Structure formats: C-alpha cells, structure tokens
Short mmCIF file of C-alpha atoms and ligand atoms in Angstrom, two decimals:
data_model
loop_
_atom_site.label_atom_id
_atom_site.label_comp_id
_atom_site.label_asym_id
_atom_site.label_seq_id
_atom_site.Cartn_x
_atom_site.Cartn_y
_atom_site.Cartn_z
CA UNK K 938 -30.15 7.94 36.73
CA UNK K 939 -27.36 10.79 37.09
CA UNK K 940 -27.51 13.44 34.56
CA UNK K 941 -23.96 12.13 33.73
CA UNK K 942 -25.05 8.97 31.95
CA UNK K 943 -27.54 11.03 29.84
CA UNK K 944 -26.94 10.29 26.30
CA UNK K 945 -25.53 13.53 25.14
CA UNK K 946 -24.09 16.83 27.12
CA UNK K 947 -24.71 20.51 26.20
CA UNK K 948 -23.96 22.71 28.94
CA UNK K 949 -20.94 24.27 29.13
CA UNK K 950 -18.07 22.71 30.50
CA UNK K 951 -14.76 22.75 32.31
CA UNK K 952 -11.78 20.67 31.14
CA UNK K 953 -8.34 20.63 32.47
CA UNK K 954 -5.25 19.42 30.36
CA UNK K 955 -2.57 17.50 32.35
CA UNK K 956 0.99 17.56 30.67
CA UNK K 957 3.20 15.04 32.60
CA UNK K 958 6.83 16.66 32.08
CA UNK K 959 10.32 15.59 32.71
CA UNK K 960 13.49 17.64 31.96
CA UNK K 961 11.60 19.06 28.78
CA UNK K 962 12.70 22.05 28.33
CA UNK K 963 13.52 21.91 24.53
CA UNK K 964 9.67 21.45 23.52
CA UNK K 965 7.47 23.23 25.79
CA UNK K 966 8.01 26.59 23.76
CA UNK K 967 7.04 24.35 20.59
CA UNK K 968 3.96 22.74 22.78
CA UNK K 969 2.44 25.97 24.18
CA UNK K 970 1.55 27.79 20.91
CA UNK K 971 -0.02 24.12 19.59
CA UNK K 972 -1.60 23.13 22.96
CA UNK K 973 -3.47 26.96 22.64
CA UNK K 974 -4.49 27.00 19.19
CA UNK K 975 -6.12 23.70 19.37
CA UNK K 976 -8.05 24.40 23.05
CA UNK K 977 -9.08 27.71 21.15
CA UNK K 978 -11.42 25.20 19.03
CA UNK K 979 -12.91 24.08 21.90
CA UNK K 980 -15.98 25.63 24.08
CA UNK K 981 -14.87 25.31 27.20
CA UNK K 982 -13.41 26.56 29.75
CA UNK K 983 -9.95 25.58 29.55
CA UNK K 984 -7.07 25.17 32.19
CA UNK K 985 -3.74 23.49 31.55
CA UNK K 986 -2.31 21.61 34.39
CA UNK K 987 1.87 20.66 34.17
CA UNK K 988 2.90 18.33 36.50
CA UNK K 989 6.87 18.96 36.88
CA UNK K 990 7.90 15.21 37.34
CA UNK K 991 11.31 16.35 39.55
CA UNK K 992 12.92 18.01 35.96
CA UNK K 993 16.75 18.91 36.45
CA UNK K 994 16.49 21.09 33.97
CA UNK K 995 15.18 24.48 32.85
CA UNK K 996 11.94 23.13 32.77
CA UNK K 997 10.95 24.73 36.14
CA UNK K 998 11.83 27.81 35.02
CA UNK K 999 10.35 27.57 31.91
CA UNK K 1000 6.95 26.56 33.57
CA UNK K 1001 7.04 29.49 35.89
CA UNK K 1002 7.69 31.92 32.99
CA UNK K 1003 4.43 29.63 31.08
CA UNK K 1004 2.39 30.09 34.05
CA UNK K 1005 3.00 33.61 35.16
CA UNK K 1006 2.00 34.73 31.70
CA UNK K 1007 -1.30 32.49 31.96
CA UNK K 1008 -3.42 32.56 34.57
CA UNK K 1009 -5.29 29.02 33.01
CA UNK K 1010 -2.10 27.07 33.19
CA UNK K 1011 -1.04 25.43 36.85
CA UNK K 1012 1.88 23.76 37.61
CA UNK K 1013 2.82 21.20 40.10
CA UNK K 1014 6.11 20.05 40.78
CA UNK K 1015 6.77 16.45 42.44
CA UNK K 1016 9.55 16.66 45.38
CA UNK K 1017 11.80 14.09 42.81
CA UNK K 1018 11.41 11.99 39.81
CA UNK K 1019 8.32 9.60 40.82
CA UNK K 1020 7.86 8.44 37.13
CA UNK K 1021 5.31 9.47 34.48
CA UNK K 1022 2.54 7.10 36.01
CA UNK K 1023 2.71 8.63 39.25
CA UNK K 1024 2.88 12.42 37.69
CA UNK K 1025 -0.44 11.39 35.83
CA UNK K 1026 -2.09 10.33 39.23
CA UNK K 1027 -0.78 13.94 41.00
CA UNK K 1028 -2.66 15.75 38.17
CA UNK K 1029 -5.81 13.81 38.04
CA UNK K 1030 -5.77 14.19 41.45
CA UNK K 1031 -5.62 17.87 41.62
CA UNK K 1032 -7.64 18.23 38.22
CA UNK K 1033 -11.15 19.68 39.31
CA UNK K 1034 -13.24 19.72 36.14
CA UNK K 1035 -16.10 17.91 34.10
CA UNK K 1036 -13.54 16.66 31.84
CA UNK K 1037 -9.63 15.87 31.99
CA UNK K 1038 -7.19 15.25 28.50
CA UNK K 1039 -3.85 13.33 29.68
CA UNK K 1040 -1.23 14.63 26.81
CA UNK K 1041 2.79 13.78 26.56
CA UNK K 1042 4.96 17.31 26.43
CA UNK K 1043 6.70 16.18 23.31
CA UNK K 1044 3.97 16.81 20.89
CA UNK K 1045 4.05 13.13 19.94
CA UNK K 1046 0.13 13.13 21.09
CA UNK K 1047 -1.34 15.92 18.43
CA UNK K 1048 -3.01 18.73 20.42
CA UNK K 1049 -5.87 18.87 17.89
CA UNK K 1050 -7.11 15.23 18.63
CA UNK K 1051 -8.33 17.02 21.94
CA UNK K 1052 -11.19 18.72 19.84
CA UNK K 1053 -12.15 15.24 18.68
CA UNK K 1054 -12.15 13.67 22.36
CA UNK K 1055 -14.31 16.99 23.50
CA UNK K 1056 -16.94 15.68 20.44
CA UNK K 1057 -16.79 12.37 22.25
CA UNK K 1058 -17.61 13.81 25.58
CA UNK K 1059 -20.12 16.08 24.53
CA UNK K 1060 -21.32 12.88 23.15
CA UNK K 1061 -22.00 11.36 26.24
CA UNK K 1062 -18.41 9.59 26.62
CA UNK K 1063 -16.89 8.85 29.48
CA UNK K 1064 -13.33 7.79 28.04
CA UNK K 1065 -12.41 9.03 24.65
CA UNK K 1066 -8.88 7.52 23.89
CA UNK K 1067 -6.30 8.04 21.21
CA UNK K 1068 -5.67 5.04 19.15
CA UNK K 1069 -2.06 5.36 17.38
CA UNK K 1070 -2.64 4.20 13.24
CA UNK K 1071 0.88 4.91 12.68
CA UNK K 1072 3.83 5.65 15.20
CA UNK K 1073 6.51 7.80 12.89
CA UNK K 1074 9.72 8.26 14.37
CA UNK K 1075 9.81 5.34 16.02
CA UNK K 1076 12.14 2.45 15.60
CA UNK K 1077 10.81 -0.89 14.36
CA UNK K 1078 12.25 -2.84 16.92
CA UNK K 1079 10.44 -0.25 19.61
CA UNK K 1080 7.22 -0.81 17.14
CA UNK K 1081 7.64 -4.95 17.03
CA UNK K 1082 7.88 -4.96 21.15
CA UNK K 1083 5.37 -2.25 21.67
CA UNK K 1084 2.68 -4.87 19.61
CA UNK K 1085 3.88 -8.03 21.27
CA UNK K 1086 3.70 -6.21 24.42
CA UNK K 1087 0.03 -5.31 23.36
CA UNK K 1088 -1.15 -8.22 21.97
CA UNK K 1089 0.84 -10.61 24.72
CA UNK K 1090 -0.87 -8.09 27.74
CA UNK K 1091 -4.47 -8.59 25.69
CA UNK K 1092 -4.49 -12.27 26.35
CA UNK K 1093 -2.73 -12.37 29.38
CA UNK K 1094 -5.15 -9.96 31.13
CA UNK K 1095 -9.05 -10.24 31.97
CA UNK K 1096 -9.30 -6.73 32.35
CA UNK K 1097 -10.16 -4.79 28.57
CA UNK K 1098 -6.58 -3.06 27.67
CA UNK K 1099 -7.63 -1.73 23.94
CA UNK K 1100 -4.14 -2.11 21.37
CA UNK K 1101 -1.48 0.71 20.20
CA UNK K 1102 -3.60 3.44 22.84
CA UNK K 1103 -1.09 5.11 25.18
CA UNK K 1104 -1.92 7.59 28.34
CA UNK K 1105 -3.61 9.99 25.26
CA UNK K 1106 -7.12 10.24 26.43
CA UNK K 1107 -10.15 12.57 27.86
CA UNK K 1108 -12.00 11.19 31.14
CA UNK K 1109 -14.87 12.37 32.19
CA UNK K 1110 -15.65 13.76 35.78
CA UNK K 1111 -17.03 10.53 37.05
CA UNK K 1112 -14.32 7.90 35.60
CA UNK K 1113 -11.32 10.16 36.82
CA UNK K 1114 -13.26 10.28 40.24
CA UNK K 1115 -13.35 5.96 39.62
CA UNK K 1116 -9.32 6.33 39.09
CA UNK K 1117 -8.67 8.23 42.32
CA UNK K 1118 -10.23 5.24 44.14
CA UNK K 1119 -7.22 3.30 42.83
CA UNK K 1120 -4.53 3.82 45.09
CA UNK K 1121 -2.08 1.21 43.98
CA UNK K 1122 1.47 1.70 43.67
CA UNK K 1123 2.32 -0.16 41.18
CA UNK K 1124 0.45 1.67 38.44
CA UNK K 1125 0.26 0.56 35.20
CA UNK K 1126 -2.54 2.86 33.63
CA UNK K 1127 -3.55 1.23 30.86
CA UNK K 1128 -4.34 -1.56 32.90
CA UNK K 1129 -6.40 1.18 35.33
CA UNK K 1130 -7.94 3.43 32.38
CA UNK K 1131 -9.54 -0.22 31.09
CA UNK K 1132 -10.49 -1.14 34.64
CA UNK K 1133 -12.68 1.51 35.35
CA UNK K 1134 -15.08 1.01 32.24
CA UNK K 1135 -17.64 3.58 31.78
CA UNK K 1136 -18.49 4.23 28.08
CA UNK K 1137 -14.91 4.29 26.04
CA UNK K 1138 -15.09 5.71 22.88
CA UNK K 1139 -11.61 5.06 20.41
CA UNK K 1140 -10.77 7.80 18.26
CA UNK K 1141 -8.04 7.06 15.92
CA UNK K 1142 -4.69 9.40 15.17
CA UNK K 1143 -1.52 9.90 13.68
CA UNK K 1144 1.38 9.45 16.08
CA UNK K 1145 4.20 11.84 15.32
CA UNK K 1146 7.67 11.65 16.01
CA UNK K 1147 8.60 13.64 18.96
CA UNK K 1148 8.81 17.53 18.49
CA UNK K 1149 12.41 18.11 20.09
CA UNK K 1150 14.54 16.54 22.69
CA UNK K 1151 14.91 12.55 23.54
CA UNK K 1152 12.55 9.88 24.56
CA UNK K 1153 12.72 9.39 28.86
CA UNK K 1154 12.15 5.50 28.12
CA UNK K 1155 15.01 3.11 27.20
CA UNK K 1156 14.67 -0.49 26.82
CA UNK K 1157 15.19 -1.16 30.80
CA UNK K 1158 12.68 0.65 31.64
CA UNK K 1159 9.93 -0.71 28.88
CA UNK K 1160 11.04 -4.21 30.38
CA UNK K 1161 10.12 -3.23 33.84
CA UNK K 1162 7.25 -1.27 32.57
CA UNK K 1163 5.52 -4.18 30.54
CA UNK K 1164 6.39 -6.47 33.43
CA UNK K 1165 4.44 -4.07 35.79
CA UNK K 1166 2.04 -4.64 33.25
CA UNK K 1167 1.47 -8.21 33.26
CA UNK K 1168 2.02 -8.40 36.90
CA UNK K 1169 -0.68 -5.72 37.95
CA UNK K 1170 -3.26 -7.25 35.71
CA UNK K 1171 -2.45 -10.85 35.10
CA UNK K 1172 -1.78 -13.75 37.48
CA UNK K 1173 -1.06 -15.99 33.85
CA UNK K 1174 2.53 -16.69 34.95
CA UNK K 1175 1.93 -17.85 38.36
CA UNK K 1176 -0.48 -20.21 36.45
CA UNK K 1177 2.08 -21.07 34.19
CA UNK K 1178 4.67 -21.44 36.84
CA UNK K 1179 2.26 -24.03 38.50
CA UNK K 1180 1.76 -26.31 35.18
CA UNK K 1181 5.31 -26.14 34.69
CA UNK K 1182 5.81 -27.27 37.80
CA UNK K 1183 3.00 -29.84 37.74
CA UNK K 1184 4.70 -31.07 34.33
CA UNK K 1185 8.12 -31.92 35.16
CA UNK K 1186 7.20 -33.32 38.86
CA UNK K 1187 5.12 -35.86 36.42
CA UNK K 1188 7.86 -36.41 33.93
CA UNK K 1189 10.49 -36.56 36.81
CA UNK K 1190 8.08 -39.11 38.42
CA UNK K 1191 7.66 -41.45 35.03
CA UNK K 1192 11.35 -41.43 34.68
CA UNK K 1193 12.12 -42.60 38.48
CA UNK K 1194 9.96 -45.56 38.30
CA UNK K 1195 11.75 -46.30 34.94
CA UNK K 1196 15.16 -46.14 36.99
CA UNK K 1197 13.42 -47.71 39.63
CA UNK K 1198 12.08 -50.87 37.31
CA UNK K 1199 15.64 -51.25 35.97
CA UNK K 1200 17.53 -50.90 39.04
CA UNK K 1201 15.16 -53.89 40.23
CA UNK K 1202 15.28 -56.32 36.87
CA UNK K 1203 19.10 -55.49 35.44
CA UNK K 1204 21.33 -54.51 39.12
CA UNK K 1205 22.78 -51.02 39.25
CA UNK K 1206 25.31 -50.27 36.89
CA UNK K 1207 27.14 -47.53 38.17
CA UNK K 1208 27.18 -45.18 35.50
CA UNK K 1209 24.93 -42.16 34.67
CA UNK K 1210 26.60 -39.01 35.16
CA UNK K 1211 24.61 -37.45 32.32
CA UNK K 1212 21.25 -38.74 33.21
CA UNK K 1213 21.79 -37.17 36.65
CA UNK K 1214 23.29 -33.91 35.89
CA UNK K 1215 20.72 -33.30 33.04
CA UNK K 1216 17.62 -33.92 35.56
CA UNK K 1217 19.34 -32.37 37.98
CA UNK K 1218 19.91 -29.25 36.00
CA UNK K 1219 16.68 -29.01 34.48
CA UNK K 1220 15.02 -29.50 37.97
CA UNK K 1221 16.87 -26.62 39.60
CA UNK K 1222 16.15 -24.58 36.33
CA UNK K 1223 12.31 -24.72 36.90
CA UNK K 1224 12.44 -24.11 40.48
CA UNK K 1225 14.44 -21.05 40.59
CA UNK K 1226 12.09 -19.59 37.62
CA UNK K 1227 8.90 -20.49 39.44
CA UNK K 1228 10.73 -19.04 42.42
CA UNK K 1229 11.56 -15.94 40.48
CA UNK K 1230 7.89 -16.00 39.26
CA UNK K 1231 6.42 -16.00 42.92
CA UNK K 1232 9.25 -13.30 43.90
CA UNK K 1233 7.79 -10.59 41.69
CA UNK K 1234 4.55 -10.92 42.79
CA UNK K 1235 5.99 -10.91 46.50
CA UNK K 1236 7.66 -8.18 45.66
CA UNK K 1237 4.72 -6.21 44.77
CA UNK K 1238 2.83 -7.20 47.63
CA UNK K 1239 5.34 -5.90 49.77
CA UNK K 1240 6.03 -2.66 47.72
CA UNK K 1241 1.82 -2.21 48.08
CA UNK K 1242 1.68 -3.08 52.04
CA UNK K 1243 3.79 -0.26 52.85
CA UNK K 1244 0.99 2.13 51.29
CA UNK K 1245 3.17 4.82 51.17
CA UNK K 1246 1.77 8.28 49.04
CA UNK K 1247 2.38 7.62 45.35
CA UNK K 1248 3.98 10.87 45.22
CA UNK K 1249 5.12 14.38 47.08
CA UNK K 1250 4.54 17.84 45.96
CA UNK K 1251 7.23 20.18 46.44
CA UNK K 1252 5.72 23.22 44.96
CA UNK K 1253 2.18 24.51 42.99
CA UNK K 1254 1.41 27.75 41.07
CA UNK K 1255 -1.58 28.77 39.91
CA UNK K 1256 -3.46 26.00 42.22
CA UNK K 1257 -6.44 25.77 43.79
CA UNK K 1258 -6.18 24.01 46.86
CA UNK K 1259 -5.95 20.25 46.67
CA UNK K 1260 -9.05 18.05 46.42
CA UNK K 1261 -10.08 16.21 49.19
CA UNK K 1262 -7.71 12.76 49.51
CA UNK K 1263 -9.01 9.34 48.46
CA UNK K 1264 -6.16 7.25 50.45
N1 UDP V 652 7.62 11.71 31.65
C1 UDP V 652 7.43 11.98 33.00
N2 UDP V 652 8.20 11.32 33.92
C2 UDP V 652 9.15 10.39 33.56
C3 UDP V 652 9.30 10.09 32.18
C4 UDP V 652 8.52 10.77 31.25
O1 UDP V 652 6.60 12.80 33.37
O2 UDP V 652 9.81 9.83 34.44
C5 UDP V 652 6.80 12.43 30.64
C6 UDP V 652 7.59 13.08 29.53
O3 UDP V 652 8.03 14.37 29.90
C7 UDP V 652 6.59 13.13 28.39
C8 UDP V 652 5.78 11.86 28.62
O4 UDP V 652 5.98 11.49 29.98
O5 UDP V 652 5.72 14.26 28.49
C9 UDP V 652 6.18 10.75 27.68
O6 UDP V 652 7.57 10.52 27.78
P1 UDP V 652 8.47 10.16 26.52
O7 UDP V 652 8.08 11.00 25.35
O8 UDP V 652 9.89 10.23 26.95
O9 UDP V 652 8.06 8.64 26.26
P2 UDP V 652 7.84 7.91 24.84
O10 UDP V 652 6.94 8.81 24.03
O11 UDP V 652 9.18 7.78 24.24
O12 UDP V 652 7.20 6.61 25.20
MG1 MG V 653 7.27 10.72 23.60
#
C-alpha cells in the first residue's frame, strides 16, 4: 500500500489552481483578489496556473501584468482557441503538485469551496467535486437541458458521471497522473473525471451567476458538447440504431407477405401510391438516421486515428519546465 491511499494526509502540501480562460478580461481583476483571499485559508503551498485558451483580448496582457506581480501564478497560453476541455488537459498537464483545483475565471465556481475540497483531500480524497444546489443566473431553459442532459448521459453511460457537477473539482496527485494517461481527443471530462475513480468525495455549493462579462457557450455548442458526451461514453444509440433497424425490417417483412398473400388470392389491383410512398419514406427515414448514427461515431474514430497533440503552447511565464509527456 502507497502512502497515498492512507486514510488521512497531514504533511504539508502543494496544490496548484488551474483557471481555464478565454477572452476574460472583464473578471480576472474581480477573480484575483477572491481566488487570494480564499487560498490564504488554506495551508499549502499555493500556485495558480492560467491557461490562456488563444484570448483575443486583453486577457494576455492582463495575465502578464497578474503574473509579473506574483511569482505563484503561471500562465500558459495555447497557440489558438483549442476549447476549454483541451485548456484543462494543458494545465493538468503542466500542474506538478500533490493536489490540483480546476476553477472557471468567471467566479461562477466560488473560490472558497477550494478550502472545503482541501478538507476533503486532507481527508484522504482523491476527487473532491463541486456539486451545484442552485445555478443563479442561469436561464431555465439552460437549467431544464443542463438536467436532461444529466440525467439522459446517467443512463446512457456505464461509466459513474455524478448530476449538476461541472469541471469544479480538486484531484489528487495520483488521479490527475490517471487523467494524463487519457489521451483522447474527443474529451468530454466529466465522462474522464468519473472514469478514473479513486475515492470521490461530493461537496455541495451555491452556483453564482457569472461575475462580469458573457458566457463562451451558446446553444450550438452545448449540442455538440452533450453529443461528445454521449458519444465518448455511450454506444446506447448505435444500440438503438440496430433495434430500430431490426424493428422495421420485421414490420416491413409482415407487411410484404400481407401484399404478397393478397396479390396471390385477389390479382393486383393497380393502385397504392400511398402504401408505397409511406413505406418508402419511412424506410429511407430510418436508414439515413442509423446512417447518421454510425457517421458520428466514424467520425470520431477518424478525428482519434490522426492522434494529433490535443493542444499547442505558444507561450509560458512563470513555468517550470514541462512534465515529462504521456502521448
Ligand atoms: N473557456 C475556455 N475556452 C473556451 C471557452 C471557455 O477556456 O473555449 C473558459 C472560460 O474562460 C471560463 C470557463 O471556461 O473560465 C467556463 O466558461 P463559461 O463561463 O463561458 O461557461 P458557462 O459557465 O457559461 O458554462
Ligand atoms: Mg461561466
């Protein structure tokens, strides 16, 4: 047995904060003075790791002003936009402590949950996530999807994908090492965070509404991001594709030996126009979905053969250098 999986931890630690951040420029003089007050709290030593997700707008600057002031806080910045998902994985990557906290910019995440996740890990926890009670600021119809999306991904999925948790969470040393084994591209994290297992401790919060500036998700994107979702972690539709399938070649084959039966005891009358083009239509219909159905998943196998990196660092401050590369 590893001292890791002893039941409770009391030397001192390090833990590094990793703030995924995209053109947010408007909160990062509201996050700083929060993010601080709340690490003060904890006994640790402390760094704060920005990942610049390819911002086009003062937020490089901003970081470099953060950063030269602050010799805990690093930043990295990606060579372009490469997504949130893929700015997590660049700072896990480069995070080298006991313990990492993933946090959003926006100060939807409170900064003073951290000091109950560092509880958790001192603990002996290996995941400490943030479960959301209540989501303020948030529109209902981004509320009603969000749970369907939960609840729909909970039964789809054999893999353990807890309800209303986002990316909010401490990891200890040995389940972010687990993560950087996981070189997929198409990265749904939830699905990955559940995945690795270890012992996950929930700890429950307030959601606020987002300090300043506007959400980087709109409705496209959640689409493609819950269908990532279901299609990293689930194989349900192809299933589903199959029965439907399986259902209408039966129905379709009832009904021709009906036709067939008549044609044989009454002649052929030469009507049936509707009959046709309805089992016509209905036949095409399925196919193309279960075509569609098999294309995603194509698609993704594809997008995963090339292995390409999951992202490109154009520039670090404050950085020690990389860790070695799980590829
Ligand atoms: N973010 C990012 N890359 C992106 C989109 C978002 O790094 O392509 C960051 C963003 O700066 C923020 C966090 O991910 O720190 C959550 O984004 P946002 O608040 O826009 O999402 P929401 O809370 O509305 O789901
Ligand atoms: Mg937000």
């Amino acid at each position: 047995m590893s001292i890791e999986s002893a039941p409770s931890r009391t030397v001192s630690h390090r833990l590094c904060v990793i703030v995924p951040v995209f053109n947010e420029s408007a909160v990062l003089s509201l996050l700083m003075p929060r993010l601080d007050a709340a690490l003060a709290t904890i006994a640790a030593d402390v760094r704060v790791l920005f990942v610049d997700d390819g911002s086009t707008d003062a937020t490089p600057q901003e970081l470099a002003r953060i950063a030269n002031n602050d010799a805990r806080v690093g930043v990295l910045r990606l060579a372009r936009n490469f997504g949130k998902e893929a700015a997590m994985t660049a700072g896990l990557d480069h995070a080298d402590a006991d313990a990492v906290v993933i946090i959003d910019a926006d100060l939807q995440d409170p900064p003073e949950v951290i000091r109950e996740f560092w509880s958790q890990f001192e603990l002996g926890a290996d995941v400490a996530y943030g479960v959301r009670i209540s989501r303020a600021g948030e529109s209902w119809l981004k509320r009603i999807t969000a749970a369907t999306f939960y609840r729909l991904i909970d039964r789809m999925s054999d893999t353990p994908i807890p309800r209303d948790t986002g990316d909010f969470r401490l990891l200890s040393r040995r389940a972010v090492d687990a993560l950087r084994q996981l070189r997929e591209r198409h990265r749904f994290m939830k699905g990955l965070f559940g995945w690795v297992g270890f012992k996950q401790v929930a700890v429950r919060y307030h959601r606020e509404p987002r300090a300043a500036g506007a959400s980087k998700f709109n409705f496209w994107k959640l689409w493609n991001f819950a269908l990532e979702g279901i299609t990293s972690f689930s194989t349900v539709p192809l299933r589903i594709a199959t029965w439907i399938g399986l259902m209408t070649a039966l129905v379709a084959f009832i009904y021709g030996t009906v036709i067939i039966a008549k044609t044989l005891i009454y002649g052929e009358p030469v009507r049936g126009y509707p009959s046709l083009m309805s089992v016509m239509l209905l036949l095409g219909g399925t196919q193309l979905v279960a075509l569609g159905i098999i294309g995603e998943y194509l698609g993704r196998m594809y997008e995963e053969s090339k292995r390409r990196p999951l992202y490109l660092i154009s520039e670090s401050t404050n950085m020690a250098p990389p860790l070695p590369k799980h590829v």
